[in-house]
Coordinates of C-alpha atoms and ligand atoms in Angstrom, one line a residue:
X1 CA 6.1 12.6 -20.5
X2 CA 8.2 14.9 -18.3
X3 CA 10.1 13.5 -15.0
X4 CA 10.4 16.5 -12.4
X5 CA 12.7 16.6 -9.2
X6 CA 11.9 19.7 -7.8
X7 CA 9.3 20.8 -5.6
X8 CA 8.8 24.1 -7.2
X9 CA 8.3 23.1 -10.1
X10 CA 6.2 19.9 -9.8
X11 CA 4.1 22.9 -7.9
X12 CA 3.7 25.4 -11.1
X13 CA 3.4 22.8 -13.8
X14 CA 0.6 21.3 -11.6
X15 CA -0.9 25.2 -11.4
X16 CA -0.6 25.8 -14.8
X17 CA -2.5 22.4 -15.7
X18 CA -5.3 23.1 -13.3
X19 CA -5.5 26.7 -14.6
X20 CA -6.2 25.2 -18.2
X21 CA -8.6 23.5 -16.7
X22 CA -7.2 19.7 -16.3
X23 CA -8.8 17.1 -14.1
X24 CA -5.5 16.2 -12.5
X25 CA -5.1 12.0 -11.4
X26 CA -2.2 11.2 -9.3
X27 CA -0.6 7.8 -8.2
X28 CA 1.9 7.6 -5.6
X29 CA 4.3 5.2 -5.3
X30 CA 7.4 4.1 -4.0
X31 CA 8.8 2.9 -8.0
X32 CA 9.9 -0.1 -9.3
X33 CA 6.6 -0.7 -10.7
X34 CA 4.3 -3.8 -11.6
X35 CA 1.1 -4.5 -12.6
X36 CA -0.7 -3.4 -9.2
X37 CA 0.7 0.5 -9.8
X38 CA 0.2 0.6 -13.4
X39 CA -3.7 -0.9 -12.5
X40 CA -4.0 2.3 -10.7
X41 CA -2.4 4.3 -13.6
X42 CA -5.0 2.4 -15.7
X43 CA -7.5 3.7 -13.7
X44 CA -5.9 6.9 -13.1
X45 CA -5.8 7.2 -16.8
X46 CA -9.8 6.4 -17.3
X47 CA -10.9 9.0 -15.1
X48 CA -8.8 12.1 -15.3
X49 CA -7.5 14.3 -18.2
X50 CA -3.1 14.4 -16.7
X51 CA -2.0 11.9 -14.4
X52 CA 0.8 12.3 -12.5
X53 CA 3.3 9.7 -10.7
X54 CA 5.1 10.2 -8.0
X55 CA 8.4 7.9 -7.2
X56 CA 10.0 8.5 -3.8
X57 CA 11.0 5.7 -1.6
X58 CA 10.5 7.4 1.7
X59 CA 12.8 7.1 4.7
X60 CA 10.5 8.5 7.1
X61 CA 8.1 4.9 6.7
X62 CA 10.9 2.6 6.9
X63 CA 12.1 1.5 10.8
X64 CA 16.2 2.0 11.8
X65 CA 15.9 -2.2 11.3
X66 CA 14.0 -2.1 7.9
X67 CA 15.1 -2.4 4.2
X68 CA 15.4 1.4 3.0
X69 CA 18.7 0.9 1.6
X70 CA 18.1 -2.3 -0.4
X71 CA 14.3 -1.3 -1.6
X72 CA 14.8 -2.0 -5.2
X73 CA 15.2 0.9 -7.2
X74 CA 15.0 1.3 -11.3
X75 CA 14.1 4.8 -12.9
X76 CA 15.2 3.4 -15.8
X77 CA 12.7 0.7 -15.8
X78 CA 9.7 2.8 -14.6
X79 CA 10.0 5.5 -16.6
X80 CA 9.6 3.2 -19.9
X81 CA 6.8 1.5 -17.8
X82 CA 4.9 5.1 -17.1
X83 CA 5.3 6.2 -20.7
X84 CA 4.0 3.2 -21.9
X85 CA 1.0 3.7 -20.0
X86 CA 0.4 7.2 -21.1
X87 CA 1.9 9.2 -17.6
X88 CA 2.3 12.9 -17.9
X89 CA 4.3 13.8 -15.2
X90 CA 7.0 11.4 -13.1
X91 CA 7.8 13.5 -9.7
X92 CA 11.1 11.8 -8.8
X93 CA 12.6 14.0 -5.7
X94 CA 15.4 13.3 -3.8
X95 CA 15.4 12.7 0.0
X96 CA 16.9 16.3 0.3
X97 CA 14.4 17.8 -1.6
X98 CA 11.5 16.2 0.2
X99 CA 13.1 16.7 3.8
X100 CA 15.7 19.1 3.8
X101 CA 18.1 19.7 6.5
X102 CA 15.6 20.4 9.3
X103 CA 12.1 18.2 9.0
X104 CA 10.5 18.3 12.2
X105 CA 6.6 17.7 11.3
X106 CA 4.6 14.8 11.2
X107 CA 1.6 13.6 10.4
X108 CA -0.4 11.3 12.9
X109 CA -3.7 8.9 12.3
X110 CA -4.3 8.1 16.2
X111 CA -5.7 4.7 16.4
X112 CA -5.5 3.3 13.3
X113 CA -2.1 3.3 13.4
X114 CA -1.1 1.5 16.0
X115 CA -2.7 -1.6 15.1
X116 CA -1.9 -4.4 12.7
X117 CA 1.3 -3.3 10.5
X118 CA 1.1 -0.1 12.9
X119 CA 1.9 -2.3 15.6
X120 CA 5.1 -4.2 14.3
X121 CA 6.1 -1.1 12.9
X122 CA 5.9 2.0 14.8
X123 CA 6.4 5.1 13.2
X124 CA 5.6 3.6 9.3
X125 CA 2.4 5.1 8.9
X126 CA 3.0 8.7 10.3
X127 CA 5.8 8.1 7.9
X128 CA 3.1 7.2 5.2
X129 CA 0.8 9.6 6.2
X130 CA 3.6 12.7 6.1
X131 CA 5.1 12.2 2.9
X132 CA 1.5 12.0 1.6
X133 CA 0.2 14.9 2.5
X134 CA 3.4 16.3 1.6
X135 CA 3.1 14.9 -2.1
X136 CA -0.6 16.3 -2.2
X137 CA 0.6 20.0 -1.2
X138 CA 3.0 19.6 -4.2
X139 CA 0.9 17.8 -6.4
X140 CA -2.7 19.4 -5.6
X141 CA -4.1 17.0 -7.6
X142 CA -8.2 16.2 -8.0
X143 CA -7.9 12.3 -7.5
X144 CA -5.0 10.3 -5.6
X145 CA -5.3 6.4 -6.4
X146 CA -4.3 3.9 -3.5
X147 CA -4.4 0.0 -3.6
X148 CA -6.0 -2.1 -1.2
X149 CA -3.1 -4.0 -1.3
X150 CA -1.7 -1.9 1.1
X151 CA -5.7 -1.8 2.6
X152 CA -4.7 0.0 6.2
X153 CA -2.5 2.8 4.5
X154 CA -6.2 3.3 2.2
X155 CA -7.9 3.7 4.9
X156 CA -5.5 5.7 7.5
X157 CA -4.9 8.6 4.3
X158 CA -8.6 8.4 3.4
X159 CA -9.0 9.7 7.2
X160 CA -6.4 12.2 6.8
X161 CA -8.3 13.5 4.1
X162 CA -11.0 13.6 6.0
X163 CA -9.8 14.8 9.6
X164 CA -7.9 17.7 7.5
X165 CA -10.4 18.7 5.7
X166 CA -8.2 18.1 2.1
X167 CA -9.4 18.9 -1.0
X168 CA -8.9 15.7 -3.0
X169 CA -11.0 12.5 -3.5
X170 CA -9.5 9.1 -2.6
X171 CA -9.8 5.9 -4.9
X172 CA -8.8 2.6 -4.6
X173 CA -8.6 -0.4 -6.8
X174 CA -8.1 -3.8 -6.3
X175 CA -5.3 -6.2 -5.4
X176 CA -3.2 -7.5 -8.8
X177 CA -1.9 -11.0 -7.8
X178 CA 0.5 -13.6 -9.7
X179 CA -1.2 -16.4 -11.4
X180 CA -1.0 -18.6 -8.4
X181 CA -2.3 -15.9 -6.6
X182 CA 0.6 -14.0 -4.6
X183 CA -0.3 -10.4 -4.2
X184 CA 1.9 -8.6 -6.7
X185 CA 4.7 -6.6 -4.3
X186 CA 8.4 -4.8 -5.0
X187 CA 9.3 -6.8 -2.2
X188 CA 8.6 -10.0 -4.2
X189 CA 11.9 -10.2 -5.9
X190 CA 13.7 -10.5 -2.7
X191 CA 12.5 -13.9 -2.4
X192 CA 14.1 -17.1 -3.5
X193 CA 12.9 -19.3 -5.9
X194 CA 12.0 -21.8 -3.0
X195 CA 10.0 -18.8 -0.8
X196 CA 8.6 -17.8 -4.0
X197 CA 6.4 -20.6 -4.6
X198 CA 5.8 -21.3 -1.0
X199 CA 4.7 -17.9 -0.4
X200 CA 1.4 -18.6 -1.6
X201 CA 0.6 -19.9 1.6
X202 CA -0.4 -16.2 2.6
X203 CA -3.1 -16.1 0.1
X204 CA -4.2 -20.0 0.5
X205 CA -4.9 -18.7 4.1
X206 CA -7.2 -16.2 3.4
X207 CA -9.2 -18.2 1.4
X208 CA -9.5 -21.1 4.1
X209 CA -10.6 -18.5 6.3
X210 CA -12.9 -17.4 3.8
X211 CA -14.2 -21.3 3.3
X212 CA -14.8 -21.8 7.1
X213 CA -16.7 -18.5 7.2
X214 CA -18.8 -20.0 4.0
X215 CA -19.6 -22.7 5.4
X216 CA -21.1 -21.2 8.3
X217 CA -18.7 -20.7 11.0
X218 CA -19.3 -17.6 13.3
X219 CA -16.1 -18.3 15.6
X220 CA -13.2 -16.3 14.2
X221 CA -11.5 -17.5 16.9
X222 CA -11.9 -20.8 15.3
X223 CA -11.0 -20.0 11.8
X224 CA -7.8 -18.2 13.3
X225 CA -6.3 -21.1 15.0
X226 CA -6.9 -23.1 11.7
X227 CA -5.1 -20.9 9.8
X228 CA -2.4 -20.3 12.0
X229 CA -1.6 -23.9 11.9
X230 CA -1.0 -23.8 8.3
X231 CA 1.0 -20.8 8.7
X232 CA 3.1 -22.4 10.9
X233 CA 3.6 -25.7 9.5
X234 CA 5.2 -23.8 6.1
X235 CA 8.9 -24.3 6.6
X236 CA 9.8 -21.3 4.6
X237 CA 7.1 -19.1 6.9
X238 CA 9.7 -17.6 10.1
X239 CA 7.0 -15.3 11.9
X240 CA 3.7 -14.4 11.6
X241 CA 3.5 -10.8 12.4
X242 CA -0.5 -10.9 12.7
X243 CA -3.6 -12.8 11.0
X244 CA -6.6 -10.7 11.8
X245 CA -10.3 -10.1 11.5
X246 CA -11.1 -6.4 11.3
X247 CA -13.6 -4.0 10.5
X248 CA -13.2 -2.9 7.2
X249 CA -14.3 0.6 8.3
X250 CA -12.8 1.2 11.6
X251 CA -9.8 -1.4 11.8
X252 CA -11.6 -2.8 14.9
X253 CA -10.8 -6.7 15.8
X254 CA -14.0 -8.8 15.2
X255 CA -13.7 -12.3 16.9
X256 CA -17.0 -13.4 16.2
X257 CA -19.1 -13.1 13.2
X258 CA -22.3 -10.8 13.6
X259 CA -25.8 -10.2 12.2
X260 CA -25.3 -7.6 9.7
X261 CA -21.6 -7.0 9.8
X262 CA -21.8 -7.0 6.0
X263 CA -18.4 -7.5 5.6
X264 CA -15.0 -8.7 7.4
X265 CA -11.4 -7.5 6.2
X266 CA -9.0 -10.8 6.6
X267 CA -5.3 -9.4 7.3
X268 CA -2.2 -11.3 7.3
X269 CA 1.4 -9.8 7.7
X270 CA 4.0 -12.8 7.7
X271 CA 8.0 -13.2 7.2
X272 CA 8.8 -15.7 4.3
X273 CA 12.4 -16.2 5.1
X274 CA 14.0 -12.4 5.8
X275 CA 10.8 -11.0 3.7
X276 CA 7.7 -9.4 5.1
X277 CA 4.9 -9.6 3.1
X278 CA 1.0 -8.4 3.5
X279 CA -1.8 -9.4 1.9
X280 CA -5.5 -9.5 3.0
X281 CA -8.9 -10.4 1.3
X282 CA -12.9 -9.0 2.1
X283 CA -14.6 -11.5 3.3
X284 CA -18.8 -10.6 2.6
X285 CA -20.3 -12.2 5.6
Ligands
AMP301 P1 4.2 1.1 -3.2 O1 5.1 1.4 -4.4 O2 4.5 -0.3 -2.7 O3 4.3 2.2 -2.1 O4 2.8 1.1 -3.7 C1 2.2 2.2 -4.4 C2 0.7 2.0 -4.5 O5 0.5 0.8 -5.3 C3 0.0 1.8 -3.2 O6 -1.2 2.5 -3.2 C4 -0.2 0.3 -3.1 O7 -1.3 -0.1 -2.4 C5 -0.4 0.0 -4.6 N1 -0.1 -1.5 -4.8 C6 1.0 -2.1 -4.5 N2 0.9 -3.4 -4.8 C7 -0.4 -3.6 -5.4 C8 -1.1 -4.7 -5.9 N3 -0.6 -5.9 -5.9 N4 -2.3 -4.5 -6.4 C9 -2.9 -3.2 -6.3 N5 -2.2 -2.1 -5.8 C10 -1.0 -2.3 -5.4

């Protein structure tokens, strides 16, 4: 395994592998990895003949407010991690080398955007969306692997790809979750031992909604207010950012169940203590 942090050359190695004719797989990621990246790496792995990471915890997607400077960082750690799991290539720039002195361009999904986590963080996913693009211009890999923990960042890049006409094919896997059930998250280890186990309430929410919806009700409206109430009467939960019905496809709000809607993307975004955490669930309808 070789960890790169230049652009240059992350650019020719990349070349040279495609030129010998390797099916390039690439995982972005912000590092201090868990089971959730390396399930991508897994699948990564399966599919492609060199797969490359990428580790870069990106200013531009973090808000003046946010936690940029604490983000929990170990190179050490995930570069044992990666090798373990047969990674080729670590790109590990610095901030300079991504933005240099002068950055001025960004990226923009309209729409999309703006609502959900778009909406209690402006600016974080033409953040998301610039650095990406950025990493597949260096990269120029065949496959880029995205997890639907992080569901509206899958489907704002897979839009990119499409509105820009880039040459790569999007996956996605699942959401890897704790025993109990908390969505695995580098965030996680801010939490005390206390928010830790109550944190669970995010995911226990999403499957009430997904019980009331089994059991027949149509009203989302309904099922909202139910699970707000269990939101709120968690001690250790200080805001609830959103809990949301959407469209899995076009991010629209659904408040009522429809003939034929197939399926409904359940959303929460919620503050354990001074820790935001997302999680959401597909709910087949
Ligand atoms: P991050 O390092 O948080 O930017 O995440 C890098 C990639 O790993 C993104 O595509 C995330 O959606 C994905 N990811 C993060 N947590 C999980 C998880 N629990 N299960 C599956 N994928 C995840």
């Amino acid at each position: 395994m070789e960890t790169i942090d230049k652009i240059d050359k992350c650019r020719s190695t990349m070349q040279k592998l495609r030129e010998q004719g390797n099916k390039i797989g690439f995982v972005p990621t912000m590092g201090f990895l868990h089971e959730g990246h390396l399930s991508l790496i897994r699948m990564a792995k399966r599919d492609c003949d060199k797969v490359a990471i990428s580790i870069f915890v990106n200013p531009m997607q973090f808000g003046p407010d946010e936690d940029f400077k604490k983000y929990p960082r170990d190179i050490k750690r995930d570069t044992s991690l990666a090798e373990k799991e047969g990674v080729d290539y670590i790109f590990n720039p610095s901030v300079k080398e991504m933005y240099g002195q002068d950055h001025k361009t960004t990226v923009e999904v309209k729409e999309l955007s703006s609502v959900m986590c778009g909406k209690y963080r402006p600016g974080h996913f033409a953040g998301v969306a610039t650095v990406v693009l950025k990493l597949f211009n260096i990269i120029n890999a065949h496959k880029a692997y995205f997890g639907e923990k992080d569901y509206q960042q899958l489907v704002i890049i897979k839009k990119m790809v499409a509105d820009l006409n880039l040459d790569i094919e999007i996956e996605s896997g699942p959401i890897v979750r704790e025993e109990d059930g908390l969505a695995l998250s580098s965030r996680n280890r801010y939490l005390s031992r206390e928010e830790r186990e109550n944190a669970i309430v995010l995911y226990r929410c999403l499957n009430i909604a997904r019980d009331m919806i089994a059991g027949g009700e149509n009203d989302l409206e309904i099922v909202k207010k139910r699970v707000m109430e269990e939101l709120k009467g968690n001690e250790f939960v200080r805001k609830v950012d959103y809990f949301d019905f959407r469209d899995p496809l076009t991010l629209q709000e659904k408040k009522r169940i429809k003939k034929g809607d197939g399926e409904i993307l359940a959303a929460v975004a919620a503050w354990i203590g001074s820790t935001r955490l997302i999680d959401n669930i597909m709910i087949k309808v």
